XYZ file of C-alpha atoms in Angstrom:
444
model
C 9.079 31.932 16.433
C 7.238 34.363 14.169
C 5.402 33.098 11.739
C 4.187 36.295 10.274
C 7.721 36.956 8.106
C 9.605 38.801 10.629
C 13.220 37.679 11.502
C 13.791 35.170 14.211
C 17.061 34.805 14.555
C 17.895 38.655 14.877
C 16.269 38.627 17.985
C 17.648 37.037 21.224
C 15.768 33.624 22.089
C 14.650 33.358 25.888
C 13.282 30.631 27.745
C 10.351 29.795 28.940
C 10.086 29.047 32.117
C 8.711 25.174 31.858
C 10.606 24.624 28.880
C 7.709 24.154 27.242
C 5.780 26.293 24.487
C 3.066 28.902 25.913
C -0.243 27.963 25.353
C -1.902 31.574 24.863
C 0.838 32.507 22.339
C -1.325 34.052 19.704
C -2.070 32.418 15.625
C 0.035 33.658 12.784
C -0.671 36.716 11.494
C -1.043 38.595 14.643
C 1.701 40.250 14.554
C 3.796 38.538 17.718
C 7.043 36.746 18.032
C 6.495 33.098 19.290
C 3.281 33.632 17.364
C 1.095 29.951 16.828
C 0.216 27.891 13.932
C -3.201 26.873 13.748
C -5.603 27.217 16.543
C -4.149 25.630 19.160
C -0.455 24.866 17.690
C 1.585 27.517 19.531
C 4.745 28.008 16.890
C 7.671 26.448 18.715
C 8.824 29.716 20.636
C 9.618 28.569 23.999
C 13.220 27.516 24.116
C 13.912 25.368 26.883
C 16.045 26.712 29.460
C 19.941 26.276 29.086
C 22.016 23.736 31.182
C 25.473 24.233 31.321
C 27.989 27.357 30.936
C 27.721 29.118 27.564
C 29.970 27.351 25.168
C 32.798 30.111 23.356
C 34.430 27.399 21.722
C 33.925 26.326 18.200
C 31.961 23.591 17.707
C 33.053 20.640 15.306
C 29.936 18.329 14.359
C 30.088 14.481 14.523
C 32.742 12.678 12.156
C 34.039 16.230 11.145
C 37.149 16.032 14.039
C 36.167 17.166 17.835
C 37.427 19.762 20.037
C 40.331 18.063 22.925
C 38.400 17.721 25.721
C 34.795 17.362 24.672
C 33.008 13.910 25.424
C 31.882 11.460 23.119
C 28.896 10.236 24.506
C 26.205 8.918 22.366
C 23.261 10.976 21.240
C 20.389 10.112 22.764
C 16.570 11.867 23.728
C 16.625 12.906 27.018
C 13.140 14.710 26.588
C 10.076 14.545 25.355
C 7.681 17.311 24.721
C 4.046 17.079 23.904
C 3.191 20.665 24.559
C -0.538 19.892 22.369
C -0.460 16.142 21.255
C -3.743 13.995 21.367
C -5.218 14.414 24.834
C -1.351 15.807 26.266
C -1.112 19.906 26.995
C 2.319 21.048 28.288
C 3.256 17.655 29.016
C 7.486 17.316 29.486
C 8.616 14.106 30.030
C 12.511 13.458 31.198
C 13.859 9.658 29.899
C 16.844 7.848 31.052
C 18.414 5.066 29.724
C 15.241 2.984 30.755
C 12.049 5.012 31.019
C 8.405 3.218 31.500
C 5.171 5.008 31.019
C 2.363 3.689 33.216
C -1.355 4.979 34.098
C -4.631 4.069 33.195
C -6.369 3.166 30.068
C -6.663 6.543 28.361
C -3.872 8.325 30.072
C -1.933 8.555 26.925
C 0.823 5.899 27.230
C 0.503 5.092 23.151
C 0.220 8.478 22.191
C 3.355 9.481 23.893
C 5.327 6.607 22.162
C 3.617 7.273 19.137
C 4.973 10.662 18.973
C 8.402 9.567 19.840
C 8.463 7.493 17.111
C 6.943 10.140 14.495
C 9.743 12.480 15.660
C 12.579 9.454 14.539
C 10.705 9.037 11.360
C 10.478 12.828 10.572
C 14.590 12.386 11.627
C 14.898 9.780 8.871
C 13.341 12.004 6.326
C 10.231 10.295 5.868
C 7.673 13.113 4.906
C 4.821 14.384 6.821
C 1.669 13.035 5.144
C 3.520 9.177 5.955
C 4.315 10.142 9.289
C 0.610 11.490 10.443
C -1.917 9.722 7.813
C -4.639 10.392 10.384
C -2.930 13.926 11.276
C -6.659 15.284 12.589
C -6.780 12.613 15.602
C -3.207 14.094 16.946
C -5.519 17.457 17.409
C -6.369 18.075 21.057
C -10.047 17.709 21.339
C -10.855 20.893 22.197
C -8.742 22.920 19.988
C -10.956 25.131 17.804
C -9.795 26.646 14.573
C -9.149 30.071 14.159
C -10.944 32.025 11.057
C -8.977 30.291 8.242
C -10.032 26.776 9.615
C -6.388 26.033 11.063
C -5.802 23.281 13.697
C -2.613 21.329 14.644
C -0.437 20.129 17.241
C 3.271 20.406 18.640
C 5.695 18.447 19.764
C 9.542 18.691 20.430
C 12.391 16.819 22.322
C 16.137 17.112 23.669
C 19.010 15.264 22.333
C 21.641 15.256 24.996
C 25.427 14.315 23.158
C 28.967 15.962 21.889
C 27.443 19.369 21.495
C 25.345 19.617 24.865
C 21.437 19.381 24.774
C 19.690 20.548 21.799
C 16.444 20.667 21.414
C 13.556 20.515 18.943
C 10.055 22.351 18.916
C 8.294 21.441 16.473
C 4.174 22.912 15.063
C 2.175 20.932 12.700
C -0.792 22.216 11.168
C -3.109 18.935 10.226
C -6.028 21.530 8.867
C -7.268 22.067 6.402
C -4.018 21.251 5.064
C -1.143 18.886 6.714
C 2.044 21.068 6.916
C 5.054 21.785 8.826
C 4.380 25.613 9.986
C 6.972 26.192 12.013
C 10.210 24.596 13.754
C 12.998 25.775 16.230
C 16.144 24.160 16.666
C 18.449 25.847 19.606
C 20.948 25.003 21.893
C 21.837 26.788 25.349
C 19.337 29.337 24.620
C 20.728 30.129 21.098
C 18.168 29.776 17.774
C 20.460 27.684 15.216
C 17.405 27.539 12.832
C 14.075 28.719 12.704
C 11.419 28.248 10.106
C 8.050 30.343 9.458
C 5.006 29.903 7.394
C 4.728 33.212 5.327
C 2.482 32.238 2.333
C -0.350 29.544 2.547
C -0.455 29.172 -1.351
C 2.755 27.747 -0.945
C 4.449 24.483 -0.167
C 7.357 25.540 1.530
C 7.906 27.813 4.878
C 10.821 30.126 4.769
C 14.051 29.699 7.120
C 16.670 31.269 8.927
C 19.635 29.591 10.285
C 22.474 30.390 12.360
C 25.729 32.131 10.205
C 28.283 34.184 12.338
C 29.765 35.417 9.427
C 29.708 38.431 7.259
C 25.971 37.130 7.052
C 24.979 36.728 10.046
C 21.964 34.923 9.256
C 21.155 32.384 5.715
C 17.444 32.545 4.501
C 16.185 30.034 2.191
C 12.543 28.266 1.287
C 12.543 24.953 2.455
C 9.738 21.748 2.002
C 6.540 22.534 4.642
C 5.936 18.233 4.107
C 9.931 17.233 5.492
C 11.938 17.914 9.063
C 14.151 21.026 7.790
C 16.646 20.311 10.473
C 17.156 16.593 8.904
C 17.976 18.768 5.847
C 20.664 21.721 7.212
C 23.554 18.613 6.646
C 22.673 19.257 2.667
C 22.337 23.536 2.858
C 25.359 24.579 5.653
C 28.664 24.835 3.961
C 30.389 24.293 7.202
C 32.635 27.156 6.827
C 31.884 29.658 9.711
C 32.015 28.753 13.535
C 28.339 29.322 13.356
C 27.908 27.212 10.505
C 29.709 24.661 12.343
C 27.690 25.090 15.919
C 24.495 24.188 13.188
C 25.837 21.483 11.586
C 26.859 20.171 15.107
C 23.618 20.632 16.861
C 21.036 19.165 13.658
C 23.674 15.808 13.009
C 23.890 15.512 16.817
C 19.929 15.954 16.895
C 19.040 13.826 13.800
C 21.428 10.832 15.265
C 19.581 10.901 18.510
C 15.981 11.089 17.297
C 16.203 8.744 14.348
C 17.891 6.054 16.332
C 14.799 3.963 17.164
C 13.425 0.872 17.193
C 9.391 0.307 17.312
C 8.930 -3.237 18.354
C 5.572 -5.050 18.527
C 5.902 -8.498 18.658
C 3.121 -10.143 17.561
C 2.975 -13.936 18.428
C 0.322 -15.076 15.889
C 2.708 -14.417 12.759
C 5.360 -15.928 15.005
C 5.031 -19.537 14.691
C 5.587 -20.424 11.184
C 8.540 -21.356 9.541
C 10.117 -18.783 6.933
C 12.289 -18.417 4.574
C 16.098 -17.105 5.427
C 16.754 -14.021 4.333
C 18.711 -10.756 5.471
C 18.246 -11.911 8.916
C 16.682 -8.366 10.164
C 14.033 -8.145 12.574
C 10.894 -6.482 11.959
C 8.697 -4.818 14.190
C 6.246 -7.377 14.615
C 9.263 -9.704 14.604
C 7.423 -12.797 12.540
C 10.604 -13.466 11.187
C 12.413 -14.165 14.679
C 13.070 -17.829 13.107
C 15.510 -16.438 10.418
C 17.045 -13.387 12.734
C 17.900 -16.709 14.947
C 19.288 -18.595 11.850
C 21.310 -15.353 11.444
C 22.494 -14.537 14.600
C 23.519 -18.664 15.248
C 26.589 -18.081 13.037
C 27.285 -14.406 12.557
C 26.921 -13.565 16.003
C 27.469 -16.372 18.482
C 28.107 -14.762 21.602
C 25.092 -12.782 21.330
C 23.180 -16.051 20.347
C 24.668 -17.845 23.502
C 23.220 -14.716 25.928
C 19.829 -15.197 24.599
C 19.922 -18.842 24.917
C 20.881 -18.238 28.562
C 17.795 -15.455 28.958
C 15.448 -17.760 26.655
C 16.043 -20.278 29.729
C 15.138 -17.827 32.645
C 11.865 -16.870 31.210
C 10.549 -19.959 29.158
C 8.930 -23.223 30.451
C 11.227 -26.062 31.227
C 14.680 -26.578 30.688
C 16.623 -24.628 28.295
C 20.116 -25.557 26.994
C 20.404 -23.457 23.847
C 18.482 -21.844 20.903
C 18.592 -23.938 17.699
C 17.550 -23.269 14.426
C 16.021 -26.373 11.598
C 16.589 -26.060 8.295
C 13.266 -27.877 6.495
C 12.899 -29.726 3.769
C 10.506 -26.956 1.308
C 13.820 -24.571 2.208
C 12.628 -22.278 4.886
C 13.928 -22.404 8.401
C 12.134 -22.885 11.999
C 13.786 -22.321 15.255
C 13.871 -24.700 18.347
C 14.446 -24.705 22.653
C 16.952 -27.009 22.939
C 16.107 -28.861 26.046
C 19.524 -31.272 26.335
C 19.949 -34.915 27.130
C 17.322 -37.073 25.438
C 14.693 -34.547 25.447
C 13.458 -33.356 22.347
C 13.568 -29.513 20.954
C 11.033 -27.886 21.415
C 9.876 -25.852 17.839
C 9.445 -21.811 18.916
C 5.742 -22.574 17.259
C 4.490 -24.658 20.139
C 5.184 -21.795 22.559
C 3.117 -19.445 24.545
C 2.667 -16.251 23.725
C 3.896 -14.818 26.209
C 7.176 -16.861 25.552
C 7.464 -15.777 22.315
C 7.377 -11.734 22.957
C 9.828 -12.656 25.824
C 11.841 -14.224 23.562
C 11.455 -10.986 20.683
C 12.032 -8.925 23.274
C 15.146 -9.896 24.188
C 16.704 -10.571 20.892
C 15.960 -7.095 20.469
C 18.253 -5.526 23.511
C 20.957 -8.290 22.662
C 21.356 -7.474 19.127
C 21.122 -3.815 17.991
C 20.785 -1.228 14.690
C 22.850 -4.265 12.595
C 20.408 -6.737 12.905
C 16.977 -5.101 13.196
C 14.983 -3.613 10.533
C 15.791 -0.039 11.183
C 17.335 2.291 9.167
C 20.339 2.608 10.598
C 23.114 5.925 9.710
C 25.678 4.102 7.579
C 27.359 7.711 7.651
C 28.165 7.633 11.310
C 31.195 5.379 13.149
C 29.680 2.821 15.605
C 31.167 4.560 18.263
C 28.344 6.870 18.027
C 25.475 4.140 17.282
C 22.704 4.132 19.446
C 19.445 2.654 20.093
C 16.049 3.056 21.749
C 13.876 0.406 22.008
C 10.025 1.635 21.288
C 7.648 -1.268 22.863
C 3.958 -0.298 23.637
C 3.043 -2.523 26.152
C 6.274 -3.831 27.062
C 5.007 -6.317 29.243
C 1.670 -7.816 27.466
C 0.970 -11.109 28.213
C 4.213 -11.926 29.733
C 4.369 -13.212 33.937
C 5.940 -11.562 37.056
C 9.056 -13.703 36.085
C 9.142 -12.838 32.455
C 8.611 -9.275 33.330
C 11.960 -9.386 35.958
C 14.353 -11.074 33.734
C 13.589 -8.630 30.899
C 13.577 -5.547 33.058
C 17.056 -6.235 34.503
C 18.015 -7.315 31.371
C 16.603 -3.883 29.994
C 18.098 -2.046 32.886
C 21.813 -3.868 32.390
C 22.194 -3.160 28.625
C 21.361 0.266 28.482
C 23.759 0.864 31.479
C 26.756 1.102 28.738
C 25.013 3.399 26.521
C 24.353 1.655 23.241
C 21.068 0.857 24.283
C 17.545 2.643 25.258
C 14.379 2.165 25.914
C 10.940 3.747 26.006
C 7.970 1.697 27.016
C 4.357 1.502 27.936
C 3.662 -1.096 30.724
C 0.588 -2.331 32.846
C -0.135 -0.879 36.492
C 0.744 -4.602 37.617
C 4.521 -3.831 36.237
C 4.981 -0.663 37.915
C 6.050 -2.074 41.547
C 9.059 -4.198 39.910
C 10.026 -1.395 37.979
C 10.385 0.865 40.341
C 12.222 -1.706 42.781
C 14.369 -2.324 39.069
C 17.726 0.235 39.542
C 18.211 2.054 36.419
C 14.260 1.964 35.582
C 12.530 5.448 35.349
C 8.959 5.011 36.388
C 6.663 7.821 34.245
C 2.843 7.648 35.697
C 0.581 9.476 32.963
C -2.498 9.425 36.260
C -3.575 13.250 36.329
């Protein structure tokens, strides 16, 4: 990408060879296509390489009617790139439907999560400074600024659906100033939009996407603080074949990306009753009592399951999940134990019971009934999920740890379902025995 005002998409894209950005590609203002942001943010110029025949056809995007004979698979990440994230350089990362990052304390299992999930939030719209409020600590270490005092970092991923992979490159410059300085969206080895930092004094970098028609390429300023490929649904018309192949590629991208789920279960805010509400989970799920209350009449089946997977990984018998409506109006949930026994309230748990049980609910429900923004716009047929858990399997036992994996491993087997997690050393020998479970050691 050149970031020096030069045109980007006149000039053919190829790929590097790892897929990932170079790391000697030179700062802006050096006069170089695929020239870098700040010192050490490399503009996203290395396309990764193209799987697949070239695609002639015209390409319709989501919801806008679909070429006979393409497939209508969900959009989902497929990678992750951290090509200068934290303590990550040139790191690529491939995830299937269940993907586990293990290694060491230090070895960056957090920080690769965490920039999964700033890449759905950027996806969602949310704007940079929200995103990164502590943008400097996403810096490699030794990254040194360049004469104007410019560091950064980049990331980028693949969104495998409808249109084939696509994939997003993305440089951030966190100093002096936090700003988008440059972003590449292309598919099979085509640039559908490129965007370049041209004046400092400004707030906006200047793009190029993707036209085919008369004009072959569209310039326009867009925000340097927001995702510009979340925004191309709002500036293509739509009305050329290469219009269309943009519109195609940034919906099927923004789908996949967005489409996540951070969950942190946290049992200490777990045990008190609460008042019913929406019945949406939150990331540190302290309102599990009134999802349950929720889920006991709207979705039944679902509520059944969980009972069934409550009672393979908590203490004693289990014959259901129940839900008590208290006197002062708020709602606690219960283990049913059956017979005479008496339920047991979700407060008197262990911890580790209660992220088992969050856990769960999570994989067995979906966007409808978690806390997530989900894409009103788009037919459930092309609804998706990834599950974000950092430390997946904190304070939970061998047992606990089995019955969640395989339940992990037999959801996401349809498709609706992800998930991208950070477990303990101690985890990694059932995961790998686990089939479905991708095993991603961070050691070295």
């Amino acid at each position: 990408m050149d970031l020096t005002g030069g045109s980007t998409l006149a000039r053919t894209s190829h790929a590097h060879p790892s897929g990932t950005v170079p790391a000697d590609t030179a700062p802006p203002g050096r006069g170089r296509s695929g020239a870098a942001g700040p010192s050490g943010v490399a503009a996203p110029g290395g396309v990764p390489e193209a799987r697949g025949p070239a695609d002639a056809e015209r390409l319709a995007p989501p919801g806008r009617g679909s070429p006979a004979g393409r497939g209508t698979a969900r959009p989902a990440v497929t990678e992750l790139r951290l090509s200068a994230f934290a303590g990550h350089r040139g790191a690529v990362h491939a995830l299937g439907p269940v993907t586990l990052f293990t290694g060491p304390s230090g070895s960056g299992k957090s920080t690769t999560l965490r920039a999964y999930e700033a890449l759905a939030r950027l996806g969602a719209g949310d704007p940079l400074d929200e995103v990164f409020p502590d943008a400097a600590d996403c810096v490699p270490e030794r990254a040194r600024p360049d004469a104007q005092g410019r560091r950064g970092f980049r990331i980028g991923c693949t969104v495998d659906g409808p249109a084939g992979p696509v994939h997003l490159d993305l440089a951030v410059q966190a100093e002096p100033r936090l700003r988008i300085v440059g972003e590449r969206l292309t598919r099979r080895g085509r640039t559908l939009l490129a965007t370049a930092l041209r004046d400092p004094g400004r707030t906006t970098v200047q793009a190029e996407w993707h036209t085919a028609g008369t004009t072959p390429v569209t310039r326009a300023p867009l925000p340097d603080d927001l995702l510009g490929t979340a925004l191309l649904p709002l500036r293509v018309a739509g009305k050329t074949p290469g219009q269309l192949e943009v519109l195609a590629a940034a919906e099927q991208l923004v789908i996949g990306v967005r489409s996540a789920f951070p969950c942190d279960p946290r049992p200490e805010g777990m045990r008190a009753p609460v008042l019913p509400g929406e019945g949406r989970l939150r990331r540190g799920c302290a309102n599990l009592a009134e999802v349950l209350h929720r889920t006991h009449t709207d979705c039944p089946r679902r509520h059944q399951r969980l009972a069934a997977v409550a009672g393979a990984g908590c203490a004693g018998p289990v014959a259901g999940l129940g839900v008590q409506e208290l006197p002062e109006g708020t709602v606690r949930a219960v283990l049913e134990r059956g017979g005479r026994l008496p339920a047991t309230p979700l407060g008197r748990l262990a911890d580790g019971e209660l992220r088992y049980l969050a856990l769960a609910l999570t994989l067995l429900t979906g966007p409808g009934v978690l806390a997530m923004d989900r894409i009103a716009e788009v037919p459930d047929a092309m609804q998706s999920l990834t599950l974000l858990a950092d430390g997946l399997d904190r304070g939970l036992d061998g047992r606990q740890v089995r019955e969640l994996l395989d339940l992990a491993a037999g959801i996401a087997a349809d498709g609706h379902i992800r998930v991208a997690a950070a477990v303990g050393e101690r985890t990694v020998g059932e995961a790998r025995r686990t089939p479905g479970v991708t095993v991603v050691d961070l050691t070295g």
